Amino acid sequence: MLMKTNIYKSAAQVTVFSTIEKCLSFIYRIILTRIIGAEGIGIYQICLTVFAVFLTAASSGVPITVSRLMAKSGASGDTQGKHAAVTAGIVSTLVITIPIAIILFFGRSAFGFLFSDDRCMDIFIILLPGLVLTSVYSVIRGSFWGNKQFVPYSVIELLEDAIMVVAGVWLVWGVSDPVDGARLAIIAVLISYVFSFCVSLFWYFRKGGRMANPKPQLKPLFSAAAPITAMRTSTSLLNSAVAVILPLLLVNVCGYTNSEALALYGIVLGMAVPLIYSPNALIGSIAVVVAPELSENYYKKRDDAVRYDIEKTIKAAVFIAALLVPVLFVLGSALSIFLYDSELCGKIVTISSFMILPTCITMITNTVLNSMNCEKRTLVYFFIGAAVMLICLLFLTRYMGVYAYVLGISLSQIICAVLNLIYLSKKCPKLNYMRYLVHSILVITAACLFGWLLNGIISKYLAPVWQILICAPLIIAFTAVSLYCLEMFSMHPFKRLFAKK
């Protein structure tokens, strides 16, 4: 009972901090959009997307692997092995990031092909120190997960975002040129990276962290991290390719000007997609807490505990999606007009709201499979989904415009979710989640219909902000009550949050 209570409390703590962090980021994105416009957001987003490719290639698979290796060492009482895992992670990231930063800085003229707009390179160069600093921080973050120090991790993440928001608003306030605005916003990102690097290292050593001989952990680290890094690097490369291909296709086959194409890209990737991916903060919180516990149970061969963890995490992801899909389907237009003053963003959010369910399932099952040493399998499934997305982008943009990308990522998430669930059922037989999933889809459908009818009446008389304030709570309440009546929602986890130890 105590172990499960601690999991609920840890998940709740991480979720609260993560939700505040994402709200800050979301508000900041709205402020940036209002000040530097869709074109400035497009440039800003392109720079971050390309930066993410290099950061992902250097360190994306390392934090979760360090966490898993620490859990494995902790299961056998090997404290030195835990320190060695962290040191191996830092060494591996520095060996990659320092040469990349040097090559990009001195060879910037040769890498202009990375951007669809020539103005991006000078802005991108500003982020290069952050490549080294953030890669080290990502390893320390993995050590927090492995030691189950979720509160320090959450606080640092929140403060990093807060520093970026404060610095960004202060720097871009009053700027009228979109390029200058994007440059100053990128400087704010770098400032936040410096902060998280310094604070995380200080906390790691203050709490007894040490450097140790990394040699024993280098091979298992590379073996486990490589497939995860490959998948996440491919994701970043895919996003970077979209940042280049989508504007070019909009210009060459749809007849838009370069500025118009960048603005459309900014609307889709800078406005609509963050709304659609908003549940990822909650899913990520669950994944952070469950991954070390699941890895420890897996290595200790506690089959019943592993099955319990998998079922609960999948159901939690589905529950979150069930609450949010109807809200974004019904209020996508109102939210987009209120936040961004963009009708196109609203149409995209409404159409793509249903991809939230497979996206949540894909994200949580990737974490589950990676915690069970199935990284290569998730990599293969990702490539299948990515291929479908690229096919849609390349061949349907001529006919569908930016909606070709929306269709592509939706199909990609559906494919990955289905394949992950099938493999999980083979890997861990007797999983009991299918009934919950089917009933959730029925509830989502009913809630969408209820919300659509309700908003159809209210929207005739009230402004978007009042539509949101009235409809959103009622839609969520309708969904929650429906899930509760079908015995798919219980108050027990909330009671455990306040259970005495």
Coordinates of C-alpha atoms in Angstrom, one line a residue:
M1 CA 0.0 0.0 0.0
L2 CA 2.8 2.4 0.9
M3 CA 4.6 1.9 -2.4
K4 CA 1.5 2.7 -4.4
T5 CA 0.7 5.6 -2.2
N6 CA 4.1 7.1 -2.8
I7 CA 3.7 6.6 -6.6
Y8 CA 0.4 8.5 -6.5
K9 CA 1.9 11.3 -4.4
S10 CA 5.0 11.5 -6.6
A11 CA 2.9 11.6 -9.8
A12 CA 0.7 14.3 -8.3
Q13 CA 3.7 16.4 -7.3
V14 CA 5.3 16.2 -10.7
T15 CA 2.0 16.8 -12.4
V16 CA 1.3 20.0 -10.4
F17 CA 4.7 21.4 -11.2
S18 CA 4.6 20.3 -14.8
T19 CA 1.1 21.8 -15.3
I20 CA 2.3 25.1 -13.9
E21 CA 5.4 25.0 -16.1
K22 CA 3.4 24.2 -19.3
C23 CA 0.9 26.9 -18.5
L24 CA 3.7 29.4 -18.2
S25 CA 5.1 28.2 -21.5
F26 CA 1.7 28.4 -23.1
I27 CA 1.1 32.0 -21.8
Y28 CA 4.6 32.9 -23.0
R29 CA 3.9 31.6 -26.4
I30 CA 0.7 33.7 -26.6
I31 CA 2.6 36.8 -25.6
L32 CA 5.4 36.1 -28.2
T33 CA 2.8 35.6 -30.9
R34 CA 1.1 38.9 -30.0
I35 CA 4.4 40.8 -30.0
I36 CA 6.5 39.3 -32.9
G37 CA 3.7 37.8 -35.0
A38 CA 3.2 34.6 -36.8
E39 CA 6.4 35.2 -38.9
G40 CA 8.5 35.8 -35.9
I41 CA 7.1 32.7 -34.2
G42 CA 7.9 30.8 -37.4
I43 CA 11.6 31.8 -37.3
Y44 CA 11.8 31.2 -33.6
Q45 CA 10.2 27.7 -34.0
I46 CA 12.5 26.8 -36.9
C47 CA 15.6 27.7 -34.8
L48 CA 14.4 25.6 -31.9
T49 CA 13.4 22.7 -34.1
V50 CA 16.9 22.5 -35.7
F51 CA 18.5 22.9 -32.3
A52 CA 16.4 20.1 -31.0
V53 CA 17.8 17.8 -33.7
F54 CA 21.4 18.2 -32.3
L55 CA 20.4 18.2 -28.7
T56 CA 18.3 15.0 -29.3
A57 CA 21.2 13.3 -31.1
A58 CA 23.5 14.1 -28.3
S59 CA 21.5 13.2 -25.3
S60 CA 17.9 12.3 -25.7
G61 CA 18.2 8.6 -24.9
V62 CA 20.6 9.2 -22.0
P63 CA 18.4 10.5 -19.2
I64 CA 15.9 7.6 -19.3
T65 CA 18.8 5.1 -19.7
V66 CA 20.8 6.6 -16.8
S67 CA 17.6 6.4 -14.7
R68 CA 17.1 2.7 -15.7
L69 CA 20.8 1.8 -15.0
M70 CA 20.5 3.5 -11.6
A71 CA 17.4 1.5 -10.9
K72 CA 19.2 -1.7 -11.9
S73 CA 22.2 -0.8 -9.7
G74 CA 19.9 0.2 -6.8
A75 CA 18.1 -3.1 -7.1
S76 CA 21.4 -4.9 -6.3
G77 CA 22.7 -2.3 -3.8
D78 CA 25.5 -1.0 -6.1
T79 CA 25.9 2.6 -5.1
Q80 CA 29.1 3.0 -7.1
G81 CA 27.3 1.7 -10.2
K82 CA 24.8 4.5 -9.8
H83 CA 27.5 7.1 -9.8
A84 CA 29.3 5.4 -12.7
A85 CA 26.0 5.6 -14.8
V86 CA 25.8 9.4 -14.3
T87 CA 29.4 9.9 -15.1
A88 CA 29.1 7.8 -18.2
G89 CA 26.1 9.8 -19.3
I90 CA 28.0 13.1 -18.9
V91 CA 31.1 11.8 -20.7
S92 CA 29.0 10.5 -23.6
T93 CA 27.1 13.8 -24.1
L94 CA 30.2 16.0 -23.9
V95 CA 32.0 13.9 -26.4
I96 CA 29.3 14.6 -28.9
T97 CA 28.1 18.1 -28.1
I98 CA 31.4 19.9 -27.8
P99 CA 32.6 18.9 -31.3
I100 CA 29.2 19.7 -32.8
A101 CA 29.1 23.1 -31.3
I102 CA 32.6 24.0 -32.5
I103 CA 31.9 22.7 -36.1
L104 CA 28.6 24.6 -36.3
F105 CA 30.1 27.8 -35.0
F106 CA 33.1 27.9 -37.3
G107 CA 31.4 26.3 -40.3
R108 CA 28.1 28.1 -40.2
S109 CA 28.4 29.2 -43.8
A110 CA 28.3 25.5 -44.9
F111 CA 25.1 24.7 -42.9
G112 CA 22.7 27.2 -44.4
F113 CA 20.8 24.3 -46.0
L114 CA 19.4 23.4 -42.5
F115 CA 17.0 26.4 -42.7
S116 CA 14.3 27.3 -45.1
D117 CA 15.0 31.0 -44.3
D118 CA 18.4 32.6 -44.5
R119 CA 17.7 34.8 -41.4
C120 CA 17.6 31.8 -39.1
M121 CA 21.3 30.8 -39.0
D122 CA 22.6 33.9 -37.1
I123 CA 19.9 33.4 -34.5
F124 CA 20.5 29.7 -34.2
I125 CA 24.2 30.3 -33.4
I126 CA 23.2 32.0 -30.2
L127 CA 21.9 28.7 -28.9
L128 CA 25.2 26.7 -29.4
P129 CA 26.5 27.1 -25.8
G130 CA 23.1 25.8 -24.6
L131 CA 23.8 22.6 -26.5
V132 CA 26.6 21.6 -24.2
L133 CA 25.0 22.9 -21.0
T134 CA 21.6 21.3 -21.6
S135 CA 23.1 17.9 -22.6
V136 CA 24.8 17.8 -19.2
Y137 CA 21.7 18.9 -17.4
S138 CA 19.7 16.2 -19.1
V139 CA 22.0 13.5 -17.6
I140 CA 21.6 15.1 -14.1
R141 CA 17.8 15.1 -14.7
G142 CA 18.1 11.3 -15.4
S143 CA 19.9 10.9 -12.0
F144 CA 17.0 12.7 -10.3
W145 CA 14.6 10.2 -11.8
G146 CA 16.8 7.2 -10.9
N147 CA 17.0 8.4 -7.3
K148 CA 13.3 9.2 -7.3
Q149 CA 14.0 12.8 -6.4
F150 CA 11.0 14.1 -8.3
V151 CA 10.5 17.4 -6.4
P152 CA 14.0 18.8 -7.1
Y153 CA 13.6 17.8 -10.7
S154 CA 10.2 19.4 -10.9
V155 CA 11.3 22.7 -9.2
I156 CA 14.3 23.1 -11.5
E157 CA 12.2 22.5 -14.6
L158 CA 9.6 25.0 -13.4
L159 CA 12.2 27.6 -12.5
E160 CA 14.0 27.1 -15.9
D161 CA 10.7 27.9 -17.7
A162 CA 10.0 30.9 -15.4
I163 CA 13.4 32.3 -16.1
M164 CA 12.8 32.0 -19.8
V165 CA 9.4 33.6 -19.6
V166 CA 10.6 36.6 -17.5
A167 CA 13.7 37.2 -19.6
G168 CA 11.8 36.7 -22.8
V169 CA 9.0 39.1 -22.0
W170 CA 11.5 41.7 -20.7
L171 CA 13.7 41.4 -23.9
V172 CA 11.0 41.3 -26.6
W173 CA 8.6 43.9 -25.1
G174 CA 8.1 46.7 -27.5
V175 CA 10.0 45.0 -30.4
S176 CA 8.3 45.5 -33.7
D177 CA 10.6 43.6 -36.1
P178 CA 9.9 39.8 -36.2
V179 CA 13.5 38.9 -36.8
D180 CA 14.7 41.0 -33.8
G181 CA 12.0 39.5 -31.7
A182 CA 12.9 35.9 -32.6
R183 CA 16.6 36.7 -31.8
L184 CA 15.8 38.1 -28.4
A185 CA 13.5 35.2 -27.6
I186 CA 16.3 32.8 -28.4
I187 CA 18.6 34.7 -26.0
A188 CA 16.0 34.2 -23.3
V189 CA 16.1 30.4 -24.0
L190 CA 19.9 30.4 -23.6
I191 CA 19.6 32.2 -20.2
S192 CA 17.2 29.5 -18.9
Y193 CA 19.6 26.8 -20.0
V194 CA 22.5 28.4 -18.1
F195 CA 20.3 28.5 -15.0
S196 CA 19.2 24.9 -15.1
F197 CA 22.7 23.7 -15.7
C198 CA 24.2 25.5 -12.7
V199 CA 21.4 24.7 -10.3
S200 CA 21.1 21.0 -11.2
L201 CA 24.9 20.4 -10.8
F202 CA 24.8 22.2 -7.4
W203 CA 21.9 20.0 -6.2
Y204 CA 23.4 16.8 -7.5
F205 CA 26.7 17.2 -5.6
R206 CA 25.0 18.6 -2.5
K207 CA 22.9 15.5 -2.2
G208 CA 25.9 13.1 -2.3
G209 CA 26.3 12.7 -6.1
R210 CA 29.8 11.8 -7.2
M211 CA 31.8 11.3 -10.3
A212 CA 33.1 7.7 -10.7
N213 CA 34.9 5.6 -13.3
P214 CA 32.4 5.4 -16.2
K215 CA 33.9 2.4 -17.9
P216 CA 31.7 -0.3 -16.4
Q217 CA 28.5 1.6 -17.5
L218 CA 29.6 2.9 -20.9
K219 CA 28.7 -0.2 -22.9
P220 CA 25.2 -0.8 -21.3
L221 CA 24.6 2.9 -21.6
F222 CA 25.3 3.1 -25.3
S223 CA 23.5 -0.2 -26.0
A224 CA 20.3 1.0 -24.3
A225 CA 20.4 4.7 -25.2
A226 CA 21.2 4.2 -28.9
P227 CA 17.8 3.1 -30.0
I228 CA 16.0 5.7 -27.9
T229 CA 18.3 8.4 -29.2
A230 CA 17.9 7.2 -32.7
M231 CA 14.1 7.4 -32.4
R232 CA 14.1 10.8 -30.8
T233 CA 16.7 12.1 -33.1
S234 CA 14.7 10.9 -36.0
T235 CA 11.7 12.7 -34.5
S236 CA 13.7 15.9 -34.3
L237 CA 15.0 15.4 -37.9
L238 CA 11.5 14.8 -39.0
N239 CA 10.4 18.1 -37.4
S240 CA 13.4 19.8 -38.9
A241 CA 12.5 18.4 -42.3
V242 CA 9.0 19.6 -41.9
A243 CA 10.3 23.1 -41.0
V244 CA 12.1 23.1 -44.4
I245 CA 9.8 21.1 -46.6
L246 CA 6.4 22.5 -45.5
P247 CA 7.2 26.2 -46.2
L248 CA 8.9 25.2 -49.5
L249 CA 5.9 23.1 -50.6
L250 CA 3.5 25.9 -49.7
V251 CA 5.5 28.3 -51.8
N252 CA 6.2 26.1 -54.8
V253 CA 3.0 24.1 -55.2
C254 CA 0.4 26.2 -53.3
G255 CA 1.5 29.6 -54.6
Y256 CA 2.1 31.4 -51.2
T257 CA 4.9 33.9 -50.7
N258 CA 7.8 33.1 -48.4
S259 CA 6.4 35.3 -45.6
E260 CA 2.9 33.8 -46.0
A261 CA 4.4 30.2 -45.9
L262 CA 6.4 31.0 -42.7
A263 CA 3.2 32.5 -41.1
L264 CA 1.3 29.3 -41.9
Y265 CA 4.0 27.2 -40.5
G266 CA 4.0 29.3 -37.4
I267 CA 0.2 28.9 -37.0
V268 CA 0.4 25.1 -37.4
L269 CA 3.6 24.4 -35.4
G270 CA 3.7 27.4 -33.1
M271 CA 0.0 27.7 -32.2
A272 CA -2.1 24.6 -33.1
V273 CA 0.3 21.8 -32.3
P274 CA 1.1 23.1 -28.8
L275 CA -2.6 23.0 -28.0
I276 CA -3.0 19.5 -29.3
Y277 CA 0.1 18.3 -27.4
S278 CA -1.0 20.0 -24.2
P279 CA -1.8 16.6 -22.5
N280 CA 1.8 15.5 -23.0
A281 CA 2.8 17.4 -19.8
L282 CA 0.5 15.2 -17.8
I283 CA 1.5 12.1 -19.6
G284 CA 5.2 13.0 -19.1
S285 CA 4.6 13.4 -15.4
I286 CA 3.2 9.9 -15.1
A287 CA 6.0 8.5 -17.2
V288 CA 8.7 10.2 -15.1
V289 CA 7.4 8.6 -11.9
V290 CA 6.5 5.2 -13.3
A291 CA 9.6 4.5 -15.4
P292 CA 12.1 3.9 -12.5
E293 CA 9.5 1.9 -10.6
L294 CA 8.6 -0.2 -13.6
S295 CA 12.3 -0.8 -14.4
E296 CA 13.0 -1.9 -10.9
N297 CA 10.1 -4.3 -10.9
Y298 CA 11.0 -5.6 -14.3
Y299 CA 14.6 -6.4 -13.3
K300 CA 13.5 -8.0 -10.0
K301 CA 11.0 -10.1 -12.1
R302 CA 7.9 -9.0 -10.2
D303 CA 5.5 -9.9 -13.0
D304 CA 2.3 -8.9 -11.2
A305 CA 3.7 -5.5 -10.3
V306 CA 4.9 -4.9 -13.8
R307 CA 1.4 -5.8 -15.2
Y308 CA -0.2 -3.5 -12.6
D309 CA 2.1 -0.6 -13.5
I310 CA 1.4 -1.1 -17.3
E311 CA -2.4 -1.3 -16.9
K312 CA -2.5 1.8 -14.6
T313 CA -0.3 3.9 -16.8
I314 CA -2.2 3.1 -20.0
K315 CA -5.6 3.7 -18.3
A316 CA -4.3 7.0 -16.9
A317 CA -3.2 8.2 -20.3
V318 CA -6.5 7.2 -21.8
F319 CA -8.4 9.0 -19.0
I320 CA -6.5 12.2 -19.6
A321 CA -7.2 12.0 -23.3
A322 CA -10.9 11.3 -22.7
L323 CA -11.2 14.5 -20.6
L324 CA -9.4 16.8 -23.1
V325 CA -10.4 15.5 -26.6
P326 CA -14.1 16.8 -26.3
V327 CA -12.9 20.2 -24.9
L328 CA -10.6 20.9 -27.8
F329 CA -13.0 19.5 -30.4
V330 CA -15.8 21.7 -29.2
L331 CA -13.8 24.8 -28.1
G332 CA -10.8 24.6 -30.5
S333 CA -12.1 27.6 -32.5
A334 CA -13.0 29.7 -29.4
L335 CA -9.6 29.0 -27.7
S336 CA -7.7 29.9 -30.9
I337 CA -9.5 33.1 -31.4
F338 CA -9.2 34.1 -27.8
L339 CA -5.5 33.2 -27.5
Y340 CA -4.1 33.9 -30.9
D341 CA -6.9 35.7 -32.8
S342 CA -6.5 33.0 -35.5
E343 CA -9.5 31.2 -37.1
L344 CA -7.2 28.9 -39.1
C345 CA -5.6 27.7 -35.9
G346 CA -9.1 26.9 -34.5
K347 CA -10.0 24.8 -37.6
I348 CA -6.8 22.8 -37.2
V349 CA -7.2 22.2 -33.5
T350 CA -10.8 21.1 -34.0
I351 CA -10.0 18.7 -36.8
S352 CA -6.9 17.2 -35.1
S353 CA -8.3 17.0 -31.6
F354 CA -9.0 13.3 -31.9
M355 CA -5.3 12.5 -32.4
I356 CA -4.8 13.3 -28.7
L357 CA -5.9 9.8 -27.7
P358 CA -3.4 7.9 -29.9
T359 CA -0.7 10.5 -29.0
C360 CA -1.2 9.9 -25.3
I361 CA -1.1 6.1 -25.8
T362 CA 2.0 6.3 -28.0
M363 CA 3.9 8.4 -25.5
I364 CA 3.1 6.3 -22.4
T365 CA 3.6 3.0 -24.2
N366 CA 7.0 4.1 -25.5
T367 CA 8.1 4.8 -22.0
V368 CA 6.8 1.5 -20.8
L369 CA 8.5 -0.5 -23.6
N370 CA 11.8 1.4 -23.1
S371 CA 11.7 0.7 -19.4
M372 CA 11.4 -3.0 -20.3
N373 CA 14.4 -3.0 -22.6
C374 CA 12.4 -2.9 -25.9
E375 CA 14.0 0.3 -27.3
K376 CA 14.7 -1.3 -30.7
R377 CA 11.0 -2.2 -31.1
T378 CA 9.7 1.3 -30.5
L379 CA 12.3 2.6 -32.9
V380 CA 11.0 0.4 -35.7
Y381 CA 7.4 1.4 -35.0
F382 CA 8.4 5.1 -35.1
F383 CA 10.0 4.7 -38.5
I384 CA 6.8 3.1 -39.9
G385 CA 4.7 6.0 -38.6
A386 CA 7.2 8.6 -39.8
A387 CA 7.2 7.2 -43.3
V388 CA 3.5 7.5 -43.4
M389 CA 3.7 11.2 -42.2
L390 CA 6.3 12.1 -44.9
I391 CA 4.2 10.5 -47.6
C392 CA 1.2 12.5 -46.7
L393 CA 3.3 15.7 -46.5
L394 CA 5.1 15.2 -49.9
F395 CA 2.1 14.0 -51.9
L396 CA -1.0 15.7 -50.3
T397 CA 0.2 19.2 -49.6
R398 CA -0.6 20.2 -53.2
Y399 CA -4.3 19.2 -52.6
M400 CA -4.7 19.8 -48.8
G401 CA -2.2 22.6 -48.0
V402 CA -1.2 22.6 -44.3
Y403 CA -3.8 20.0 -43.5
A404 CA -1.6 17.4 -45.2
Y405 CA 0.8 17.7 -42.2
V406 CA -2.1 17.4 -39.8
L407 CA -3.3 14.2 -41.5
G408 CA 0.2 12.8 -41.6
I409 CA 1.0 13.2 -37.9
S410 CA -2.5 11.9 -37.0
L411 CA -1.9 8.7 -39.0
S412 CA 1.6 8.4 -37.6
Q413 CA 0.4 8.5 -34.0
I414 CA -2.4 6.0 -34.6
I415 CA 0.0 3.5 -36.2
C416 CA 2.5 3.8 -33.4
A417 CA -0.2 3.4 -30.7
V418 CA -1.7 0.3 -32.3
L419 CA 1.7 -1.4 -32.8
N420 CA 2.9 -0.6 -29.3
L421 CA -0.3 -2.0 -27.7
I422 CA -0.1 -5.2 -29.8
Y423 CA 3.5 -5.8 -28.8
L424 CA 2.9 -5.0 -25.1
S425 CA 0.1 -7.6 -25.1
K426 CA 2.6 -10.2 -26.4
K427 CA 5.4 -9.0 -24.1
C428 CA 3.1 -9.0 -21.0
P429 CA 0.1 -11.4 -21.5
K430 CA -3.2 -10.9 -19.7
L431 CA -3.1 -7.1 -19.7
N432 CA -6.5 -5.7 -19.0
Y433 CA -7.0 -2.4 -20.7
M434 CA -9.0 -3.0 -23.9
R435 CA -12.5 -2.7 -22.3
Y436 CA -11.4 0.6 -20.7
L437 CA -10.2 1.9 -24.0
V438 CA -13.4 1.0 -25.9
H439 CA -15.6 2.5 -23.3
S440 CA -13.5 5.6 -23.2
I441 CA -13.9 6.1 -27.0
L442 CA -17.7 5.8 -26.5
V443 CA -17.6 8.4 -23.7
I444 CA -15.4 10.7 -25.8
T445 CA -18.0 10.5 -28.7
A446 CA -20.9 11.2 -26.3
A447 CA -19.0 14.1 -24.7
C448 CA -18.2 15.6 -28.1
L449 CA -21.8 15.5 -29.1
F450 CA -22.9 17.0 -25.8
G451 CA -20.4 19.8 -26.0
W452 CA -21.2 20.5 -29.7
L453 CA -24.9 20.9 -28.9
L454 CA -24.2 23.0 -25.8
N455 CA -21.7 25.3 -27.5
G456 CA -24.0 25.6 -30.6
I457 CA -26.5 27.3 -28.3
I458 CA -24.1 29.4 -26.2
S459 CA -22.0 30.6 -29.2
K460 CA -25.0 32.5 -30.6
Y461 CA -25.1 34.8 -27.6
L462 CA -21.6 34.8 -25.9
A463 CA -18.1 35.8 -26.8
P464 CA -15.3 33.1 -27.1
V465 CA -14.0 33.7 -23.6
W466 CA -17.5 33.0 -22.1
Q467 CA -17.9 30.0 -24.3
I468 CA -14.6 28.6 -22.8
L469 CA -15.5 29.5 -19.2
I470 CA -18.9 27.9 -19.4
C471 CA -18.5 25.0 -21.8
A472 CA -15.1 23.6 -20.7
P473 CA -16.1 22.8 -17.1
L474 CA -19.4 21.3 -18.2
I475 CA -17.8 19.1 -20.8
I476 CA -15.2 17.9 -18.4
A477 CA -17.8 17.2 -15.8
F478 CA -20.0 15.3 -18.3
T479 CA -17.0 13.2 -19.3
A480 CA -15.9 12.5 -15.7
V481 CA -19.4 11.6 -14.6
S482 CA -19.8 9.3 -17.6
L483 CA -16.5 7.5 -16.8
Y484 CA -17.5 7.3 -13.1
C485 CA -20.9 5.8 -14.0
L486 CA -19.2 3.2 -16.1
E487 CA -16.9 2.4 -13.2
M488 CA -13.9 3.7 -15.1
F489 CA -13.1 6.5 -12.7
S490 CA -12.4 6.1 -9.0
M491 CA -11.7 8.5 -6.1
H492 CA -9.3 6.0 -4.5
P493 CA -6.1 7.5 -6.1
F494 CA -7.0 10.9 -4.8
K495 CA -7.7 9.5 -1.3
R496 CA -4.3 7.9 -1.4
L497 CA -2.7 11.3 -2.0
F498 CA -3.7 12.3 1.5
A499 CA -3.2 8.9 3.1
K500 CA -1.0 8.8 6.2
K501 CA 2.3 6.9 6.0

